[in-house]
mmCIF file of C-alpha atoms (C1' of nucleotides) in Angstrom:
data_model
loop_
_atom_site.group_PDB
_atom_site.id
_atom_site.type_symbol
_atom_site.label_atom_id
_atom_site.label_comp_id
_atom_site.label_asym_id
_atom_site.label_seq_id
_atom_site.Cartn_x
_atom_site.Cartn_y
_atom_site.Cartn_z
ATOM 1 C CA MET A 1 122.946 81.322 114.317
ATOM 2 C CA GLY A 2 123.628 81.634 110.642
ATOM 3 C CA ARG A 3 123.827 84.689 108.584
ATOM 4 C CA PRO A 4 120.454 86.386 108.369
ATOM 5 C CA PRO A 5 118.782 86.113 104.988
ATOM 6 C CA CYS A 6 119.193 89.006 102.627
ATOM 7 C CA CYS A 7 115.509 89.559 102.774
ATOM 8 C CA ASP A 8 112.519 88.309 104.625
ATOM 9 C CA LYS A 9 111.774 85.010 102.961
ATOM 10 C CA VAL A 10 108.232 84.921 104.179
ATOM 11 C CA GLY A 11 105.950 85.922 101.369
ATOM 12 C CA ILE A 12 108.779 86.176 98.894
ATOM 13 C CA LYS A 13 107.915 84.746 95.552
ATOM 14 C CA LYS A 14 110.404 82.511 93.797
ATOM 15 C CA GLY A 15 110.709 80.985 90.407
ATOM 16 C CA PRO A 16 110.289 82.360 86.918
ATOM 17 C CA TRP A 17 109.272 85.946 86.459
ATOM 18 C CA THR A 18 105.984 86.732 84.855
ATOM 19 C CA PRO A 19 105.464 89.422 82.222
ATOM 20 C CA GLU A 20 103.488 91.461 84.719
ATOM 21 C CA GLU A 21 106.364 91.443 87.171
ATOM 22 C CA ASP A 22 108.801 92.359 84.453
ATOM 23 C CA ILE A 23 106.781 95.298 83.342
ATOM 24 C CA ILE A 24 106.409 96.549 86.848
ATOM 25 C CA LEU A 25 110.118 96.218 87.434
ATOM 26 C CA VAL A 26 111.079 97.808 84.147
ATOM 27 C CA SER A 27 108.704 100.682 84.548
ATOM 28 C CA TYR A 28 110.056 101.336 87.998
ATOM 29 C CA ILE A 29 113.626 101.314 86.752
ATOM 30 C CA GLN A 30 112.705 103.526 83.829
ATOM 31 C CA GLU A 31 111.547 106.034 86.361
ATOM 32 C CA HIS A 32 114.135 105.696 89.070
ATOM 33 C CA GLY A 33 117.057 104.093 87.345
ATOM 34 C CA PRO A 34 118.778 100.894 88.410
ATOM 35 C CA GLY A 35 120.132 100.763 91.921
ATOM 36 C CA ASN A 36 118.761 100.954 95.414
ATOM 37 C CA TRP A 37 117.445 97.472 94.903
ATOM 38 C CA ARG A 38 116.430 97.159 98.490
ATOM 39 C CA SER A 39 113.665 99.621 97.913
ATOM 40 C CA VAL A 40 112.429 98.096 94.680
ATOM 41 C CA PRO A 41 110.191 95.401 96.157
ATOM 42 C CA THR A 42 108.817 97.841 98.681
ATOM 43 C CA ASN A 43 108.074 100.558 96.191
ATOM 44 C CA THR A 44 106.717 98.376 93.454
ATOM 45 C CA GLY A 45 104.827 95.878 95.495
ATOM 46 C CA LEU A 46 106.698 93.047 93.867
ATOM 47 C CA LEU A 47 106.871 89.996 96.057
ATOM 48 C CA ARG A 48 110.473 89.477 95.123
ATOM 49 C CA CYS A 49 113.745 89.655 96.933
ATOM 50 C CA SER A 50 115.817 92.705 96.063
ATOM 51 C CA LYS A 51 118.519 90.490 94.725
ATOM 52 C CA SER A 52 116.075 88.744 92.516
ATOM 53 C CA CYS A 53 115.008 92.102 91.099
ATOM 54 C CA ARG A 54 118.576 93.102 90.455
ATOM 55 C CA LEU A 55 119.358 89.816 88.820
ATOM 56 C CA ARG A 56 116.305 89.951 86.622
ATOM 57 C CA TRP A 57 117.202 93.419 85.467
ATOM 58 C CA THR A 58 120.874 92.720 85.008
ATOM 59 C CA ASN A 59 120.507 89.472 83.164
ATOM 60 C CA TYR A 60 117.349 89.885 81.148
ATOM 61 C CA LEU A 61 115.590 93.208 81.206
ATOM 62 C CA ARG A 62 118.496 95.557 80.843
ATOM 63 C CA PRO A 63 118.615 97.063 77.352
ATOM 64 C CA GLY A 64 121.381 95.958 75.056
ATOM 65 C CA ILE A 65 121.506 92.343 76.028
ATOM 66 C CA ARG A 66 121.948 89.983 73.192
ATOM 67 C CA ARG A 67 120.535 86.531 73.487
ATOM 68 C CA GLY A 68 120.810 83.441 71.424
ATOM 69 C CA ASN A 69 123.753 81.555 70.052
ATOM 70 C CA PHE A 70 127.253 82.663 70.699
ATOM 71 C CA THR A 71 129.330 83.314 67.625
ATOM 72 C CA SER A 72 132.636 81.588 67.151
ATOM 73 C CA HIS A 73 134.240 84.926 67.751
ATOM 74 C CA GLU A 74 132.560 85.231 71.109
ATOM 75 C CA GLU A 75 133.486 81.666 71.920
ATOM 76 C CA GLY A 76 137.080 82.412 71.122
ATOM 77 C CA MET A 77 137.066 85.443 73.340
ATOM 78 C CA ILE A 78 135.544 83.518 76.199
ATOM 79 C CA VAL A 79 138.046 80.722 75.889
ATOM 80 C CA HIS A 80 140.964 83.091 75.833
ATOM 81 C CA LEU A 81 139.670 85.275 78.592
ATOM 82 C CA GLN A 82 138.805 82.309 80.752
ATOM 83 C CA ALA A 83 142.327 81.022 80.311
ATOM 84 C CA LEU A 84 143.661 84.392 81.277
ATOM 85 C CA LEU A 85 141.299 85.415 84.031
ATOM 86 C CA GLY A 86 139.859 82.163 85.291
ATOM 87 C CA ASN A 87 136.212 81.980 86.229
ATOM 88 C CA LYS A 88 135.891 85.711 86.561
ATOM 89 C CA TRP A 89 132.688 85.835 84.615
ATOM 90 C CA ALA A 90 131.938 89.420 85.356
ATOM 91 C CA ALA A 91 135.353 90.432 84.134
ATOM 92 C CA ILE A 92 134.959 88.323 81.031
ATOM 93 C CA ALA A 93 131.531 89.784 80.451
ATOM 94 C CA SER A 94 133.029 93.245 80.480
ATOM 95 C CA TYR A 95 134.715 92.341 77.207
ATOM 96 C CA LEU A 96 131.473 91.062 75.762
ATOM 97 C CA PRO A 97 129.151 93.918 76.567
ATOM 98 C CA GLN A 98 126.131 92.321 74.964
ATOM 99 C CA ARG A 99 126.422 89.232 77.100
ATOM 100 C CA THR A 100 125.764 88.854 80.760
ATOM 101 C CA ASP A 101 128.101 87.112 83.130
ATOM 102 C CA ASN A 102 125.401 84.572 83.823
ATOM 103 C CA ASP A 103 125.025 83.840 80.142
ATOM 104 C CA ILE A 104 128.732 83.443 79.677
ATOM 105 C CA LYS A 105 129.016 81.274 82.735
ATOM 106 C CA ASN A 106 126.219 79.048 81.534
ATOM 107 C CA TYR A 107 127.669 78.834 78.077
ATOM 108 C CA TRP A 108 131.047 77.949 79.449
ATOM 109 C CA ASN A 109 129.660 75.255 81.696
ATOM 110 C CA THR A 110 127.373 73.706 79.136
ATOM 111 C CA HIS A 111 129.300 74.090 75.897
ATOM 112 C CA LEU A 112 132.831 75.314 76.046
ATOM 113 C CA LYS A 113 134.034 73.162 78.896
ATOM 114 C CA LYS A 114 132.809 70.153 76.988
ATOM 115 C CA LYS A 115 134.470 71.299 73.800
ATOM 116 C CA LEU A 116 137.760 71.908 75.508
ATOM 117 C CA LYS A 117 137.555 68.553 77.183
ATOM 118 C CA ASN A 118 136.991 66.887 73.853
ATOM 119 C CA LYS A 119 139.817 68.862 72.409
ATOM 120 C CA LEU A 120 142.145 67.686 75.118
ATOM 121 C CA GLN A 121 141.075 64.119 74.613
ATOM 122 C CA SER A 122 141.628 64.280 70.865
ATOM 123 C CA PRO A 123 144.613 66.536 70.491
ATOM 124 C CA SER A 124 144.852 66.875 66.735
ATOM 125 C CA PRO A 125 141.516 67.185 65.080
ATOM 126 C CA SER A 126 141.459 68.583 61.607
ATOM 127 C CA PRO A 127 140.037 72.065 61.345
ATOM 128 C CA SER A 128 137.181 70.712 59.359
ATOM 129 C CA SER A 129 136.215 68.340 62.110
ATOM 130 C CA ALA A 130 134.174 70.903 63.970
ATOM 131 C CA PRO A 131 130.471 70.574 63.380
ATOM 132 C CA SER A 132 129.513 73.086 60.790
ATOM 133 C CA SER A 133 126.587 74.266 62.815
ATOM 134 C CA GLU A 134 128.925 75.449 65.493
ATOM 135 C CA VAL A 135 131.321 77.274 63.261
ATOM 136 C CA GLN A 136 130.004 80.614 62.328
ATOM 137 C CA HIS A 137 131.657 83.090 60.128
ATOM 138 C CA VAL A 138 132.517 86.324 61.813
ATOM 139 C CA ASP A 139 132.305 89.267 59.564
ATOM 140 C CA SER A 140 134.412 92.363 59.668
ATOM 141 C CA SER A 141 131.877 94.444 61.504
ATOM 142 C CA SER A 142 131.960 92.005 64.339
ATOM 143 C CA PHE A 143 135.698 92.144 64.307
ATOM 144 C CA MET A 144 135.723 95.881 64.304
ATOM 145 C CA SER A 145 133.362 96.190 67.167
ATOM 146 C CA PHE A 146 135.397 93.913 69.341
ATOM 147 C CA ASN A 147 138.626 95.469 68.313
ATOM 148 C CA THR A 148 137.522 98.692 69.815
ATOM 149 C CA ILE A 149 135.962 97.350 72.917
ATOM 150 C CA THR A 150 137.431 98.162 76.247
ATOM 151 C CA PRO A 151 136.111 96.654 79.406
ATOM 152 C CA THR A 152 132.826 98.080 80.474
ATOM 153 C CA ALA A 153 130.940 97.851 83.693
ATOM 154 C CA THR A 154 128.119 95.860 82.274
ATOM 155 C CA THR A 155 126.313 95.293 85.465
ATOM 156 C CA THR A 156 126.367 98.789 86.734
ATOM 157 C CA ALA A 157 126.150 101.138 83.815
ATOM 158 C CA PRO A 158 123.816 101.352 80.879
ATOM 159 C CA LEU A 159 125.420 100.017 77.795
ATOM 160 C CA PRO A 160 126.578 102.245 75.018
ATOM 161 C CA SER A 161 124.030 101.977 72.318
ATOM 162 C CA ALA A 162 126.514 100.978 69.684
ATOM 163 C CA VAL A 163 127.332 97.706 71.271
ATOM 164 C CA ALA A 164 123.746 96.749 71.538
ATOM 165 C CA THR A 165 123.202 96.528 67.845
ATOM 166 C CA SER A 166 122.850 93.724 65.957
ATOM 167 C CA SER A 167 122.795 90.459 65.005
ATOM 168 C CA SER A 168 124.588 91.013 61.833
ATOM 169 C CA SER A 169 127.666 89.208 62.980
ATOM 170 C CA THR A 170 126.159 85.843 62.269
ATOM 171 C CA THR A 171 124.783 84.639 59.047
ATOM 172 C CA THR A 172 122.516 82.083 60.556
ATOM 173 C CA THR A 173 121.409 81.530 64.054
ATOM 174 C CA THR A 174 118.932 79.612 66.061
ATOM 175 C CA THR A 175 116.675 81.912 67.936
ATOM 176 C CA THR A 176 114.724 80.834 70.926
ATOM 177 C CA THR A 177 111.861 83.219 71.202
ATOM 178 C CA SER A 178 111.365 82.518 74.817
ATOM 179 C CA TYR A 179 109.671 84.965 77.042
ATOM 180 C CA ALA A 180 112.988 85.910 78.561
ATOM 181 C CA SER A 181 114.424 86.944 75.249
ATOM 182 C CA SER A 182 111.445 88.987 74.346
ATOM 183 C CA THR A 183 111.604 91.075 77.452
ATOM 184 C CA GLU A 184 114.185 93.203 75.761
ATOM 185 C CA ASN A 185 111.375 94.852 73.997
ATOM 186 C CA ILE A 186 109.442 95.441 77.134
ATOM 187 C CA SER A 187 112.020 97.871 78.367
ATOM 188 C CA ARG A 188 112.246 99.370 74.923
ATOM 189 C CA LEU A 189 108.552 99.744 74.668
ATOM 190 C CA LEU A 190 108.254 101.193 78.101
ATOM 191 C CA GLU A 191 111.105 103.551 77.517
ATOM 192 C CA GLY A 192 109.395 105.076 74.553
ATOM 193 C CA TRP A 193 106.053 104.941 76.174
ATOM 194 C CA MET A 194 107.165 106.749 79.255
ATOM 195 C CA LYS A 195 109.120 109.274 77.250
ATOM 196 C CA ALA A 196 106.017 110.081 75.335
ATOM 197 C CA SER A 197 104.204 111.582 78.228
ATOM 198 C CA ASN A 198 104.643 112.744 81.758
ATOM 199 C CA GLY A 199 102.426 110.373 83.610
ATOM 200 C CA GLY A 200 104.960 107.738 84.527
ATOM 201 C CA GLY A 201 104.328 107.762 88.223
ATOM 202 C CA SER A 202 100.662 107.248 87.992
ATOM 203 C CA ARG A 203 101.187 104.500 85.453
ATOM 204 C CA LEU A 204 103.464 102.706 87.806
ATOM 205 C CA ALA A 205 100.855 102.928 90.483
ATOM 206 C CA ALA A 206 98.339 101.563 88.044
ATOM 207 C CA ALA A 207 100.658 98.762 87.128
ATOM 208 C CA VAL A 208 101.152 97.772 90.690
ATOM 209 C CA GLU A 209 97.499 98.003 91.418
ATOM 210 C CA SER A 210 96.367 96.077 88.407
ATOM 211 C CA PRO A 211 98.983 94.510 86.204
ATOM 212 C CA HIS A 212 96.456 93.149 83.770
ATOM 213 C CA ASN A 213 94.816 96.485 83.208
ATOM 214 C CA TYR A 214 98.227 98.003 82.955
ATOM 215 C CA LEU A 215 99.156 95.599 80.229
ATOM 216 C CA SER A 216 95.912 96.211 78.477
ATOM 217 C CA LYS A 217 96.667 99.904 78.405
ATOM 218 C CA LEU A 218 100.000 99.145 76.878
ATOM 219 C CA ASN A 219 98.216 97.194 74.239
ATOM 220 C CA ILE A 220 97.300 100.284 72.357
ATOM 221 C CA ASN A 221 98.058 98.861 69.001
ATOM 222 C CA ASN A 222 95.580 97.134 66.820
ATOM 223 C CA ASN A 223 94.867 93.460 66.802
ATOM 224 C CA ASN A 224 97.681 92.686 64.453
ATOM 225 C CA ASN A 225 100.181 94.268 66.757
ATOM 226 C CA SER A 226 98.944 93.149 70.092
ATOM 227 C CA MET A 227 101.208 92.349 72.968
ATOM 228 C CA ALA A 228 101.213 88.864 71.618
ATOM 229 C CA ASP A 229 103.811 90.220 69.265
ATOM 230 C CA PHE A 230 106.184 90.229 72.150
ATOM 231 C CA GLY A 231 106.158 86.579 71.398
ATOM 232 C CA ASN A 232 105.361 83.415 73.112
ATOM 233 C CA GLY A 233 101.955 83.733 74.552
ATOM 234 C CA PHE A 234 102.421 87.169 75.949
ATOM 235 C CA THR A 235 98.878 88.123 75.336
ATOM 236 C CA THR A 236 96.503 90.536 76.855
ATOM 237 C CA GLY A 237 93.438 89.509 75.036
ATOM 238 C CA GLY A 238 92.111 87.675 78.019
ATOM 239 C CA ASP A 239 93.106 87.447 81.607
ATOM 240 C CA VAL A 240 95.625 84.765 81.008
ATOM 241 C CA LEU A 241 99.226 85.633 80.704
ATOM 242 C CA THR A 242 101.643 82.844 80.224
ATOM 243 C CA THR A 243 105.320 82.318 80.003
ATOM 244 C CA ALA A 244 105.005 79.212 77.940
ATOM 245 C CA LYS A 245 107.804 78.895 75.446
ATOM 246 C CA PRO A 246 107.194 78.236 71.785
ATOM 247 C CA PRO A 247 109.309 75.769 69.893
ATOM 248 C CA LYS A 248 112.682 76.910 68.674
ATOM 249 C CA VAL A 249 112.596 78.536 65.297
ATOM 250 C CA GLU A 250 115.362 78.664 62.781
ATOM 251 C CA VAL A 251 115.834 82.202 61.597
ATOM 252 C CA ASP A 252 118.033 83.369 58.827
ATOM 253 C CA GLN A 253 118.740 86.796 60.143
ATOM 254 C CA GLN A 254 120.121 88.090 56.919
ATOM 255 C CA GLN A 255 116.996 87.150 55.136
ATOM 256 C CA ASP A 256 114.988 88.351 58.015
ATOM 257 C CA SER A 257 116.602 91.716 57.835
ATOM 258 C CA ASP A 258 116.394 91.952 54.093
ATOM 259 C CA HIS A 259 112.771 91.191 53.884
ATOM 260 C CA GLY A 260 111.523 92.754 56.999
ATOM 261 C CA ASP A 261 110.141 89.508 58.269
ATOM 262 C CA HIS A 262 108.795 90.030 61.737
ATOM 263 C CA ASP A 263 107.883 86.560 62.688
ATOM 264 C CA HIS A 264 110.222 85.264 65.330
ATOM 265 C CA ASP A 265 113.340 87.268 65.458
ATOM 266 C CA ASP A 266 113.935 88.083 69.055
ATOM 267 C CA MET A 267 115.282 91.447 68.078
ATOM 268 C CA ASP A 268 112.217 92.255 66.125
ATOM 269 C CA LEU A 269 109.193 91.243 68.013
ATOM 270 C CA ILE A 270 107.029 94.219 67.443
ATOM 271 C CA GLY A 271 104.870 93.934 64.409
ATOM 272 C CA ASN A 272 104.810 97.134 62.429
ATOM 273 C CA ASP A 273 107.601 99.165 63.869
ATOM 274 C CA GLU A 274 106.932 102.468 62.234
ATOM 275 C CA GLU A 275 103.292 102.336 62.999
ATOM 276 C CA LEU A 276 103.883 101.220 66.522
ATOM 277 C CA GLU A 277 106.547 103.789 67.158
ATOM 278 C CA SER A 278 104.331 106.439 65.784
ATOM 279 C CA MET A 279 101.516 105.381 68.018
ATOM 280 C CA LEU A 280 103.766 105.173 71.017
ATOM 281 C CA GLY A 281 105.435 108.464 70.298
ATOM 282 C CA PHE A 282 108.862 106.895 70.030
ATOM 283 C CA GLU A 283 111.747 109.134 69.487
ATOM 284 C CA ASP A 284 115.041 107.687 68.523
ATOM 285 C CA LEU A 285 115.472 105.809 71.728
ATOM 286 C CA ASN A 286 119.153 105.495 71.355
ATOM 287 C CA GLY A 287 120.296 108.933 70.704
ATOM 288 C CA ASP A 288 123.126 109.379 68.317
ATOM 289 C CA GLN A 289 124.168 105.779 68.248
ATOM 290 C CA SER A 290 121.115 104.551 66.468
ATOM 291 C CA ASN A 291 120.732 101.393 68.351
ATOM 292 C CA HIS A 292 117.170 101.110 67.415
ATOM 293 C CA ILE A 293 116.955 97.434 67.010
ATOM 294 C CA SER A 294 113.731 97.317 65.162
ATOM 295 C CA SER A 295 114.898 100.014 62.840
ATOM 296 C CA SER A 296 118.234 98.451 62.270
ATOM 297 C CA ASN A 297 116.629 95.212 61.373
ATOM 298 C CA ASN A 298 113.912 96.595 59.338
ATOM 299 C CA ASN A 299 115.002 99.795 57.803
ATOM 300 C CA ASP A 300 114.504 100.294 54.124
ATOM 301 C CA ASP A 301 115.855 103.796 54.094
ATOM 302 C CA ASP A 302 119.366 103.591 52.688
ATOM 303 C CA GLY A 303 120.141 107.186 53.502
ATOM 304 C CA GLU A 304 119.269 106.734 57.096
ATOM 305 C CA MET A 305 121.256 103.550 57.237
ATOM 306 C CA LYS A 306 124.289 105.277 55.798
ATOM 307 C CA ASP A 307 123.876 108.067 58.236
ATOM 308 C CA LYS A 308 123.695 105.610 61.071
ATOM 309 C CA TYR A 309 126.692 103.794 59.756
ATOM 310 C CA SER A 310 128.770 106.924 59.515
ATOM 311 C CA ARG A 311 127.808 107.835 63.038
ATOM 312 C CA LYS A 312 128.831 104.390 64.170
ATOM 313 C CA VAL A 313 132.164 104.752 62.424
ATOM 314 C CA ASP A 314 132.677 108.094 64.109
ATOM 315 C CA HIS A 315 131.872 106.472 67.380
ATOM 316 C CA GLU A 316 134.308 103.675 66.705
ATOM 317 C CA LYS A 317 137.007 106.212 65.902
ATOM 318 C CA MET A 318 136.318 107.965 69.133
ATOM 319 C CA LYS A 319 136.532 104.712 71.008
ATOM 320 C CA GLN A 320 139.784 103.898 69.300
ATOM 321 C CA GLN A 321 141.179 107.149 70.532
ATOM 322 C CA GLN A 322 140.047 106.289 74.007
ATOM 323 C CA GLN A 323 141.559 102.893 73.587
ATOM 324 C CA GLN A 324 144.943 104.364 72.835
ATOM 325 C CA ALA A 325 144.836 106.034 76.175
ATOM 326 C CA ASN A 326 143.608 102.868 77.846
ATOM 327 C CA PRO A 327 144.752 99.850 75.888
ATOM 328 C CA PRO A 328 142.981 96.525 76.257
ATOM 329 C CA LEU A 329 144.635 93.255 77.099
ATOM 330 C CA SER A 330 147.650 93.000 74.910
ATOM 331 C CA PHE A 331 147.242 89.342 74.060
ATOM 332 C CA LEU A 332 143.737 89.948 72.855
ATOM 333 C CA GLU A 333 144.865 92.836 70.807
ATOM 334 C CA LYS A 334 147.566 90.704 69.335
ATOM 335 C CA TRP A 335 145.158 87.902 68.725
ATOM 336 C CA LEU A 336 142.858 90.186 66.851
ATOM 337 C CA VAL A 337 145.526 92.025 64.927
ATOM 338 C CA GLU A 338 146.896 88.733 63.788
ATOM 339 C CA GLY A 339 143.569 87.627 62.543
ATOM 340 C CA GLY A 340 142.165 85.913 65.581
ATOM 341 C CA GLY A 341 138.976 87.807 65.092
ATOM 342 C CA ASP A 342 138.278 85.853 61.995
ATOM 343 C CA MET A 343 139.487 82.615 63.445
ATOM 344 C CA GLU A 344 136.946 79.888 63.470
ATOM 345 C CA MET A 345 136.454 77.899 66.599
ATOM 346 C CA SER A 346 137.806 74.847 64.893
ATOM 347 C CA SER A 347 141.219 76.431 65.087
ATOM 348 C CA ILE A 348 140.855 76.898 68.791
ATOM 349 C CA PHE A 349 139.338 73.614 69.797
ATOM 350 C "C1'" DA B 1 103.174 57.076 71.888
ATOM 351 C "C1'" DA B 2 105.268 56.692 76.178
ATOM 352 C "C1'" DA B 3 109.020 56.505 79.231
ATOM 353 C "C1'" DG B 4 113.544 57.550 80.299
ATOM 354 C "C1'" DT B 5 117.578 60.366 79.801
ATOM 355 C "C1'" DT B 6 120.163 64.389 78.776
ATOM 356 C "C1'" DC B 7 120.620 69.177 78.108
ATOM 357 C "C1'" DT B 8 119.795 74.028 78.829
ATOM 358 C "C1'" DC B 9 119.521 78.050 81.334
ATOM 359 C "C1'" DA B 10 116.853 81.052 84.572
ATOM 360 C "C1'" DA B 11 117.070 81.698 89.117
ATOM 361 C "C1'" DC B 12 118.653 80.999 93.782
ATOM 362 C "C1'" DC B 13 122.156 80.763 97.468
ATOM 363 C "C1'" DG B 14 125.661 82.333 100.181
ATOM 364 C "C1'" DC B 15 130.055 84.517 100.477
ATOM 365 C "C1'" DC B 16 132.671 88.640 99.741
ATOM 366 C "C1'" DC B 17 133.601 93.512 99.260
ATOM 367 C "C1'" DG B 18 133.043 98.451 99.486
ATOM 368 C "C1'" DC B 19 130.985 102.226 101.535
ATOM 369 C "C1'" DG B 20 129.049 105.167 104.934
ATOM 370 C "C1'" DG B 21 127.995 106.184 109.639
ATOM 371 C "C1'" DT C 1 138.481 100.973 113.597
ATOM 372 C "C1'" DC C 2 134.309 98.658 113.723
ATOM 373 C "C1'" DC C 3 129.890 97.436 112.126
ATOM 374 C "C1'" DG C 4 125.887 97.009 109.282
ATOM 375 C "C1'" DC C 5 123.963 97.292 104.895
ATOM 376 C "C1'" DG C 6 123.542 96.952 100.010
ATOM 377 C "C1'" DG C 7 125.220 95.194 96.012
ATOM 378 C "C1'" DG C 8 128.176 92.070 93.189
ATOM 379 C "C1'" DC C 9 129.932 87.684 92.087
ATOM 380 C "C1'" DG C 10 130.580 82.696 91.290
ATOM 381 C "C1'" DG C 11 128.750 78.156 92.186
ATOM 382 C "C1'" DT C 12 124.871 75.388 92.078
ATOM 383 C "C1'" DT C 13 120.178 73.786 91.459
ATOM 384 C "C1'" DG C 14 115.981 72.377 89.392
ATOM 385 C "C1'" DA C 15 112.192 72.843 86.045
ATOM 386 C "C1'" DG C 16 111.189 72.261 81.573
ATOM 387 C "C1'" DA C 17 112.601 71.342 76.855
ATOM 388 C "C1'" DA C 18 114.783 68.336 73.743
ATOM 389 C "C1'" DC C 19 116.310 64.102 72.507
ATOM 390 C "C1'" DT C 20 116.688 58.990 72.603
ATOM 391 C "C1'" DT C 21 115.113 54.447 73.234
#
DNA sequence: AAAGTTCTCAACCGCCCGCGG
DNA sequence: TCCGCGGGCGGTTGAGAACTT
């Protein structure tokens, strides 16, 4: 007599999520909000365990998640926090609001543990010994954003828009445009789409009834901006939807941003943003914090950028005030004040 | 080019905790 | 106080990608 399973395993689907399932889940959450996971499979018709739904949302579909390489700054934070807190990944993740506990845990197990082990085995490597590809410069904006971060309940509350911005903290990164990474835009797309009109409920029903038709309806853009622009074989042209991953693509994000290149940046998977937003009836999805990823990556309007920047600075000031009332871990503060924020990983490992 | 090995990470499993009745 | 349920968390697994031989 063991513990009963969390859900009836008969008829429960396992394995990777498909785009159809994601859209159904996201559209449901857009309508009802996250929570009450038990009812999600029932109400959506998804053949998934409630936990699986929660996990999928928390780790991949939730807005504001940043994917891809960890910066040296993030690595440093993880190392320090792990030393302080142990394997409390959720707690550590609360200091890295753009990262999920699962991501951090994986990164620790696959990269950092190895690095630390190597470090212990060779106690005095020169700072220059770290592979250059793993040492990434952390600019001041990255520093600033961390310096004002206080722990957040990443798994239970929507993220503040400000923390969801940008990839500007790295100069170069390797982006895997996997299906999972592209799902960020599904929620974004759906958010705007559902805002644009009042028919959310009926759309959900349609999605559940016929995911393919549902996707086709979403594909309201022209051929150049089809759902394939979500990346990686996410197409609606035929009946075949696939989660096949494309090869990794090197992306210079600075260049990408400067030139409005839409090819493979996981933060910029929609083709013509303005056109698409116009067609979808997007408002500023992120309110006053301007976390419009496509805009932030692709915006040629200096005035708007400055405006967004000043709002961000205001927000940071506000957070600093909050921070004074609720200070973060002192050692981290010290680490940052003393320049740890700009420390390269080579000085840690 | 093929086979074997290693690496990565999405997803699952099961335990724990908090809450409400 | 007890019990059941839902949700959260950390450990682990396994499929597929990447790399090596």
